[in-house]
Short mmCIF file of C-alpha atoms and ligand atoms in Angstrom, two decimals:
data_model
loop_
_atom_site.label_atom_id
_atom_site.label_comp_id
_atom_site.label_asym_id
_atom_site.label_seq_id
_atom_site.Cartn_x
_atom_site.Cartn_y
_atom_site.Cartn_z
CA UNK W 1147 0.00 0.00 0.00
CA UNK W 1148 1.35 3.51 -0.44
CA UNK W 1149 1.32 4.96 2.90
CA UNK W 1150 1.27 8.60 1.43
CA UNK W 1151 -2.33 7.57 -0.08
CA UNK W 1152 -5.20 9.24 2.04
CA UNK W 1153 -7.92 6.25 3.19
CA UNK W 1154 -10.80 8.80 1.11
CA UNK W 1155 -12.69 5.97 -0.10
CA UNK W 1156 -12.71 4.40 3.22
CA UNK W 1157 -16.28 2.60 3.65
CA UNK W 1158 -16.77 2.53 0.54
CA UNK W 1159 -17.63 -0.63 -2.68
CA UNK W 1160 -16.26 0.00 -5.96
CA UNK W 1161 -17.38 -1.68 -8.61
CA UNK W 1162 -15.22 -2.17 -11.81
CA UNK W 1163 -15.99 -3.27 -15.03
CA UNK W 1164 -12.86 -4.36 -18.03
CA UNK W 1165 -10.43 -4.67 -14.36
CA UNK W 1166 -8.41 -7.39 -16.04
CA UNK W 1167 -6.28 -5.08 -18.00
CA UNK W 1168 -5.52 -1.34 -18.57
CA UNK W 1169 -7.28 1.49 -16.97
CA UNK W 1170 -9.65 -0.83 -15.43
CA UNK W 1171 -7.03 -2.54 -13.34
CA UNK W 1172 -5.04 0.46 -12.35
CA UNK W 1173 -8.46 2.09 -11.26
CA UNK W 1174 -9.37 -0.76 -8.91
CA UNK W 1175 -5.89 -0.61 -7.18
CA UNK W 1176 -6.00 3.73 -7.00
CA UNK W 1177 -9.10 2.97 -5.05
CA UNK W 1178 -8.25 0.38 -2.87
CA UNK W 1179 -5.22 1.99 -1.67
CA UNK W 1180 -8.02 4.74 -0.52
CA UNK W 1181 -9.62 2.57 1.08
CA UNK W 1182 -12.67 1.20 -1.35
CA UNK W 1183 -13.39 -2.42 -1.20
CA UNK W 1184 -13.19 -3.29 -4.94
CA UNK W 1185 -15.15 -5.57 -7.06
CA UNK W 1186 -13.31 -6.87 -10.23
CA UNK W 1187 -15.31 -7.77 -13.39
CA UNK W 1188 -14.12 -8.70 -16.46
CA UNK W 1189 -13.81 -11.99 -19.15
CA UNK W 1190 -10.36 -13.25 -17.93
CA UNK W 1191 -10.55 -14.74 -14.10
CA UNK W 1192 -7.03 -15.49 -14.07
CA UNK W 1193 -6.11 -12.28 -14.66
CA UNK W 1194 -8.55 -10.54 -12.03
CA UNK W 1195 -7.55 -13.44 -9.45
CA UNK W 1196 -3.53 -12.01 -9.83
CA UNK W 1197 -5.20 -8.39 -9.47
CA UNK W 1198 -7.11 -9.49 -6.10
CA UNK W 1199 -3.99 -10.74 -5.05
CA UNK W 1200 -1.84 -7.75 -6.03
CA UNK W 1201 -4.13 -5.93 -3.91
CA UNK W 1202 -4.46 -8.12 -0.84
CA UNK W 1203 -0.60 -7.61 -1.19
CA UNK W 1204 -0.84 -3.95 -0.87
CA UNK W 1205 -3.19 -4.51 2.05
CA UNK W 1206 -6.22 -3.82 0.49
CA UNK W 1207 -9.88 -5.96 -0.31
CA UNK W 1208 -10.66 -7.22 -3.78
CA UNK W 1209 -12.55 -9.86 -4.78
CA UNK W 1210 -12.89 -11.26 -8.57
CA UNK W 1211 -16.14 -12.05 -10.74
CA UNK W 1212 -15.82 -13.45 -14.78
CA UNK W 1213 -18.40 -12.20 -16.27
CA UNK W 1214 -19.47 -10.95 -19.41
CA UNK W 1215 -21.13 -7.31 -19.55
CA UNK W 1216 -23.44 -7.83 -22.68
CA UNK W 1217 -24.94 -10.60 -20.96
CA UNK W 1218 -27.48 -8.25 -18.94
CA UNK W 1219 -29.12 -11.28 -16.37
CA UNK W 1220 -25.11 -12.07 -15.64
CA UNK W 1221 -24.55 -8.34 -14.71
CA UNK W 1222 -28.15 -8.54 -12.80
CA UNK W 1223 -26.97 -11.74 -10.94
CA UNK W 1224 -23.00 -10.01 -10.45
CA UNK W 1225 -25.15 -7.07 -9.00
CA UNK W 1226 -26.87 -9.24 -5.98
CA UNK W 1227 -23.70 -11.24 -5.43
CA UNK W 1228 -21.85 -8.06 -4.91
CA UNK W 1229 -24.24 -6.84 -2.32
CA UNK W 1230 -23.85 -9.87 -0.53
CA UNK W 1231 -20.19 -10.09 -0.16
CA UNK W 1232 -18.95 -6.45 -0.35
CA UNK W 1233 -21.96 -4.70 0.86
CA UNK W 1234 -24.27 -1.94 -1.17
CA UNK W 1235 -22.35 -0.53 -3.78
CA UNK W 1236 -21.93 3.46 -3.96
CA UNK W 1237 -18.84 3.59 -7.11
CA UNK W 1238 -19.23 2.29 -10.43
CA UNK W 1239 -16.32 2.78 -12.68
CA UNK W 1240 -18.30 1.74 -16.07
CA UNK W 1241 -14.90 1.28 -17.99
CA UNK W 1242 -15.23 -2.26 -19.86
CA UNK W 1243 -14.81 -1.11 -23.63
CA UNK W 1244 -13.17 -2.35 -27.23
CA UNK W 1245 -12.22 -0.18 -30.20
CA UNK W 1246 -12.27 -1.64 -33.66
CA UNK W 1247 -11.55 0.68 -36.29
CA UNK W 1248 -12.28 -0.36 -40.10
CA UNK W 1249 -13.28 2.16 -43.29
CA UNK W 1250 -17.11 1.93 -43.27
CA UNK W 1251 -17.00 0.71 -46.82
CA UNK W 1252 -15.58 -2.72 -45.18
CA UNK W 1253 -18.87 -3.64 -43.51
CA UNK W 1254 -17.46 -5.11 -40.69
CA UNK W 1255 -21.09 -5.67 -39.25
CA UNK W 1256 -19.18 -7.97 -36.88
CA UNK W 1257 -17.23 -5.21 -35.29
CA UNK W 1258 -19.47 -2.95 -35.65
CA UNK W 1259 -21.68 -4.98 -33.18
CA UNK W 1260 -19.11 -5.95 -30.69
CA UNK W 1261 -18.53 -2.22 -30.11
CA UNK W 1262 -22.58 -1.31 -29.91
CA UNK W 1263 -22.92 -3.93 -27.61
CA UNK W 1264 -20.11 -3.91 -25.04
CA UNK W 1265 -19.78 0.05 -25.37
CA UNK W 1266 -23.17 0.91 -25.18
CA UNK W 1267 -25.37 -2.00 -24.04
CA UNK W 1268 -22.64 -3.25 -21.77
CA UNK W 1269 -22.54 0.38 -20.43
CA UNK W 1270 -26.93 0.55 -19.55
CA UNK W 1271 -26.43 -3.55 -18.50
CA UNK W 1272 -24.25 -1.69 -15.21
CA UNK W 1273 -26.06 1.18 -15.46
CA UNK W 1274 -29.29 -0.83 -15.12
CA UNK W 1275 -27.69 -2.95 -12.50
CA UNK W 1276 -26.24 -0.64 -10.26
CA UNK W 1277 -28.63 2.79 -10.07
CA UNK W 1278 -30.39 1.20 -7.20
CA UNK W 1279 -27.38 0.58 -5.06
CA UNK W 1280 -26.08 3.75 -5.97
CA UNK W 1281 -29.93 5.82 -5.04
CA UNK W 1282 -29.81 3.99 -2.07
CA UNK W 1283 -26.12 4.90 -0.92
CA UNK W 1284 -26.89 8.72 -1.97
CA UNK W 1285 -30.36 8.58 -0.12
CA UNK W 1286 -28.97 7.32 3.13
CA UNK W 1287 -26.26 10.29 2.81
CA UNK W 1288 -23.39 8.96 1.58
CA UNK W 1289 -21.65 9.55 -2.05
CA UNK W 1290 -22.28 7.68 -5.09
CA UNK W 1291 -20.38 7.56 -8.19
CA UNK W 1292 -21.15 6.53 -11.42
CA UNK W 1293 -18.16 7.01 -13.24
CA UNK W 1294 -18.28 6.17 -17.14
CA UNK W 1295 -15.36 5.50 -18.99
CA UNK W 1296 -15.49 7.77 -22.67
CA UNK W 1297 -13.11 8.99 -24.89
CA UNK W 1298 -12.21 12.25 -26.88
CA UNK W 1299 -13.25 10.15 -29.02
CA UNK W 1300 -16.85 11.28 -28.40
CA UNK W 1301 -15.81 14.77 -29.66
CA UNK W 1302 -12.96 14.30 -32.04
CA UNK W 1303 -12.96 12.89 -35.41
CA UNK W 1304 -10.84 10.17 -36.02
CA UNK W 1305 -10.83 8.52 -39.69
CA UNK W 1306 -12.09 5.11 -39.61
CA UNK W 1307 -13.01 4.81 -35.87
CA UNK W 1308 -16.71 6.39 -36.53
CA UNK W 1309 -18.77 3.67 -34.51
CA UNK W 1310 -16.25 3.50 -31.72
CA UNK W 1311 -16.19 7.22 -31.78
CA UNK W 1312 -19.95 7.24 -31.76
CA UNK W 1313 -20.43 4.74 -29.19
CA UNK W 1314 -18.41 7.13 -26.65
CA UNK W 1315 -20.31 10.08 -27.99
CA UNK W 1316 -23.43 8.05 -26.64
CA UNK W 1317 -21.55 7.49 -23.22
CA UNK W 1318 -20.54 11.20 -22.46
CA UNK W 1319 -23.75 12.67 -23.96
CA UNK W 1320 -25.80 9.86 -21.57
CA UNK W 1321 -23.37 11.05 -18.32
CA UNK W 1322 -24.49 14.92 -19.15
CA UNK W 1323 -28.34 13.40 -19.65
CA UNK W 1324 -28.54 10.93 -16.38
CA UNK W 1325 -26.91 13.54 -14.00
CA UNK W 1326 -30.22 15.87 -14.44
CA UNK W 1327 -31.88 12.34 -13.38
CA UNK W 1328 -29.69 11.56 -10.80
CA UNK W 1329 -27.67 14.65 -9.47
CA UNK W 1330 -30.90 15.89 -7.84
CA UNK W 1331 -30.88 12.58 -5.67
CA UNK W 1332 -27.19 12.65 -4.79
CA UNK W 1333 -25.39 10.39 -7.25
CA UNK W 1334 -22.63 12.34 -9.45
CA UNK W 1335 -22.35 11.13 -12.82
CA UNK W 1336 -18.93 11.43 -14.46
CA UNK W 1337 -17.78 11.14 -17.98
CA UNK W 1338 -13.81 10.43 -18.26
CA UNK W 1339 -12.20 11.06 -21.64
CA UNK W 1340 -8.43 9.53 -22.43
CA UNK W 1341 -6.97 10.60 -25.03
CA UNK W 1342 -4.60 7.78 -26.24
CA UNK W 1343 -3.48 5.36 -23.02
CA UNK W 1344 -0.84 2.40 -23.76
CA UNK W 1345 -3.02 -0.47 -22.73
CA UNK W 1346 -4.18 -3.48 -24.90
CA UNK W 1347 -6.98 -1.64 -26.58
CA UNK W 1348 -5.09 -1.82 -29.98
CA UNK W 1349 -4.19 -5.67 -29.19
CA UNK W 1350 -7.98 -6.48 -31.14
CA UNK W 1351 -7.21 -4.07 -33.77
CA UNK W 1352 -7.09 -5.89 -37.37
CA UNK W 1353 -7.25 -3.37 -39.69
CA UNK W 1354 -3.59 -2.59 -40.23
CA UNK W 1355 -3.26 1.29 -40.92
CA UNK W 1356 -4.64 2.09 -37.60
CA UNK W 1357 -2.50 -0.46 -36.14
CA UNK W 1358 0.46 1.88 -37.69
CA UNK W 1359 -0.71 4.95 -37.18
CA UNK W 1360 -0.94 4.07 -33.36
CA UNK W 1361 2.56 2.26 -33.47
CA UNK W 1362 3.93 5.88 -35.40
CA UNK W 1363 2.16 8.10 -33.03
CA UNK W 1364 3.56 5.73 -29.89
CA UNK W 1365 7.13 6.67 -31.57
CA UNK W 1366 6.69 10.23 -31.43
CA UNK W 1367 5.18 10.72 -27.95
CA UNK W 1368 4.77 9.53 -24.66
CA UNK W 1369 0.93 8.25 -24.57
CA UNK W 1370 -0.65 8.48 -20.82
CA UNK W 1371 -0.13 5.50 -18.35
CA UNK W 1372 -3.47 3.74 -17.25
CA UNK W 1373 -2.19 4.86 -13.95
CA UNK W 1374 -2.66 8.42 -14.95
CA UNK W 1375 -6.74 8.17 -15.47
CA UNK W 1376 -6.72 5.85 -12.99
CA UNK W 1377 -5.11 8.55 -10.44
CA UNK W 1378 -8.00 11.15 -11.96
CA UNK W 1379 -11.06 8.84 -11.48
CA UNK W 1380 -9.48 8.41 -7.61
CA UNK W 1381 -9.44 12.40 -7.57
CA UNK W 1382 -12.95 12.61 -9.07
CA UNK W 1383 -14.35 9.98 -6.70
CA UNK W 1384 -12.90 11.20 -3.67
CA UNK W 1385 -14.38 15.03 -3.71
CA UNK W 1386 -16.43 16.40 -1.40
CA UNK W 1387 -20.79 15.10 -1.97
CA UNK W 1388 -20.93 18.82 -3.18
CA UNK W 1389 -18.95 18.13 -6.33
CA UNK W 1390 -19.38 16.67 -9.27
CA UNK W 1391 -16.67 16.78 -11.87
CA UNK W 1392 -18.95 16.30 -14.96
CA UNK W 1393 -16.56 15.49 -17.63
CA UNK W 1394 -12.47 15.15 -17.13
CA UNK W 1395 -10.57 15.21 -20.82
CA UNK W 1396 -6.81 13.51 -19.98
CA UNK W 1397 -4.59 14.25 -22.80
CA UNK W 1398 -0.64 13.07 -23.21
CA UNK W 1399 0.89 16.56 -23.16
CA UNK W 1400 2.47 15.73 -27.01
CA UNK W 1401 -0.92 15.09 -28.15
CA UNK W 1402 -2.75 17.73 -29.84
CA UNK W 1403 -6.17 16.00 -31.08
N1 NAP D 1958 -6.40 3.08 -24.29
C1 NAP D 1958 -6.84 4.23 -24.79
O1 NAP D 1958 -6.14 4.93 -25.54
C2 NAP D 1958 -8.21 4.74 -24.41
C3 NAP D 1958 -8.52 6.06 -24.70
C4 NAP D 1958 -9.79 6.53 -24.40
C5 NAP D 1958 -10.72 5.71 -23.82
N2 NAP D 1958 -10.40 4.41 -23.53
C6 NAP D 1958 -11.44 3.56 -22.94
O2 NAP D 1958 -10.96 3.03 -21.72
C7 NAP D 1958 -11.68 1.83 -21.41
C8 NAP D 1958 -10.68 0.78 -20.96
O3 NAP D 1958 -9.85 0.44 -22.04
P1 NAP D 1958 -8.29 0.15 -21.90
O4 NAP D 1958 -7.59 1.16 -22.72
O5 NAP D 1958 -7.92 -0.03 -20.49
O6 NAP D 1958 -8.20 -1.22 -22.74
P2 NAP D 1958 -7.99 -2.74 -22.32
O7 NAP D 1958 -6.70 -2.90 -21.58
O8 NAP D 1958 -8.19 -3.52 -23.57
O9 NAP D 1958 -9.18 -3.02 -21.31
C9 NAP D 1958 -10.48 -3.37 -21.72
C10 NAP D 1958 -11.14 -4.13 -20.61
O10 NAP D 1958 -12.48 -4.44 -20.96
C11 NAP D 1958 -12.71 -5.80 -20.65
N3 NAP D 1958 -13.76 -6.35 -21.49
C12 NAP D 1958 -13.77 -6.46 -22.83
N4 NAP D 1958 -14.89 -7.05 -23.25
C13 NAP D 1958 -15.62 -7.32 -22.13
C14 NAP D 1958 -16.87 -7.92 -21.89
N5 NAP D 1958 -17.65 -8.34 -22.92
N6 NAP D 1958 -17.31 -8.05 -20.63
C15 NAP D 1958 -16.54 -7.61 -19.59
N7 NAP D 1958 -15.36 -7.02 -19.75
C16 NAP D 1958 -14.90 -6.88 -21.01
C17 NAP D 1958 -11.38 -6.49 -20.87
O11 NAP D 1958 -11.28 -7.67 -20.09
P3 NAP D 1958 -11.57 -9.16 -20.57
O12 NAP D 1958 -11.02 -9.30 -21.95
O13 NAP D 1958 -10.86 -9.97 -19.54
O14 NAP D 1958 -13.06 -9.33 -20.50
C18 NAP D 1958 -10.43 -5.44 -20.31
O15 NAP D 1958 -10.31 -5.59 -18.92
C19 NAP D 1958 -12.46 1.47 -22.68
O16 NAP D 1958 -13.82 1.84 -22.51
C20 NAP D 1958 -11.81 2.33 -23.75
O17 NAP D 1958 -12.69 2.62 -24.79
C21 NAP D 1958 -9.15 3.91 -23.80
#
């Protein structure tokens, strides 16, 4: 554990979706070193079991569930297991996502629905899952997060990513829509939006020019660390009930759009 790490989260159960890798994992150990009991979801168990113990290491509580977020009844039945072992949870870090970029004219229907589904209906599966944990927490007094993961995506334009780009658009412009829902009954809703993070994102990527333009781009500049969002979701979790930071754009310094 880093002892220079205030306990802010102390009390509270984090829920986080795509923890296996990236800026999913570093987000579930920046919150349990402050404290959060953290729930891990994601496709590969081995890899959240390793996390769980990375953070039992660094003295903090994790526990591990494989699930997949398109399936909605698995996130429903996650949700109630969850509240059994953790207790009611009051942060959701909605951060499970894939980015396949193709030229339209390629039809990759295939990809095209992988994004749609995990970006966007994996993203309402936890929504739907966890806004009555997260009304209850605010209700009793406490804070509640609902963090969702975007891009800059959402507001950039980026040749040949259109449906990833448009699936983030949907997440931030659904964070700015649900906090008029849910900011009057005490849950903050956040939209976080990385530009480029080294993580295995581009790992699924099979469309080889943006495979090179993200290997050239990685030559020029230093991209962000997953620890680096990860350290601004902590920040954004951790204010005071009063504030809500609505939208946080993280850019490497060298990158311009
Ligand atoms: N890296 C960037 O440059 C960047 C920039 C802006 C925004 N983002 C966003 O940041 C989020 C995290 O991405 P990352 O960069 O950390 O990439 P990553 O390392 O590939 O992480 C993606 C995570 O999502 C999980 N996942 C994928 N499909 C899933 C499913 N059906 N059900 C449950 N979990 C699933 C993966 O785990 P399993 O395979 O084990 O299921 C993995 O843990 C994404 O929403 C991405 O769009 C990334």
């Amino acid at each position: 554990m880093n002892d220079q790490t205030h306990k802010t989260l102390e009390g509270r159960v984090a829920v986080v979706t795509g923890a296996s890798s990236g800026i999913g994992a570093a987000t579930a150990i920046a919150l349990a070193d402050r404290g959060a009991r953290v729930a891990l979801l994601a496709r590969r168990k081995a890899k959240l079991d390793e996390l769980a113990a990375a953070i039992r290491d660094r003295r903090g509580h994790a526990e591990a569930w494989e699930i997949d977020v398109t399936d909605r009844d698995a996130v429903e039945e996650v949700a109630k297991a969850i509240a059994e072992r953790l207790g009611r949870a009051d942060l959701v870090i909605n951060n499970a996502g894939v980015m396949l970029p193709h030229p339209i004219e390629d039809r990759r229907a295939d990809e095209w629905k992988q994004q749609i589904d995990l970006n966007i209906g994996g993203v309402m599966n936890v929504i739907g899952a966890f806004t009555p944990a997260l009304l209850a927490a605010a209700s009793a007094g406490g804070r509640a997060d609902l963090v969702n993961v975007s891009s800059i995506g959402a507001r950039n334009v980026f040749t040949n990513f259109a449906v990833y780009c448009a699936t983030k658009a949907f997440v931030t412009h659904l964070s700015v829509q649900l906090r008029t829902e849910l900011g009057p009954k005490g849950v903050r809703v956040s939209a976080i939006e990385p530009g480029i993070v080294g993580t295995e994102l581009p790992n699924h990527i099979d469309f080889a020019p943006a495979k090179q333009w993200l290997d050239s781009a990685k030559a020029q500049m230093e991209f962000l660390e997953a620890s680096d969002v990860a350290e601004a979701i902590a920040f954004t979790v951790s204010a005071p009930k009063r504030v809500n930071v609505q939208q946080l754009t993280i850019m490497p310094t060298a990158q311009s759009t």
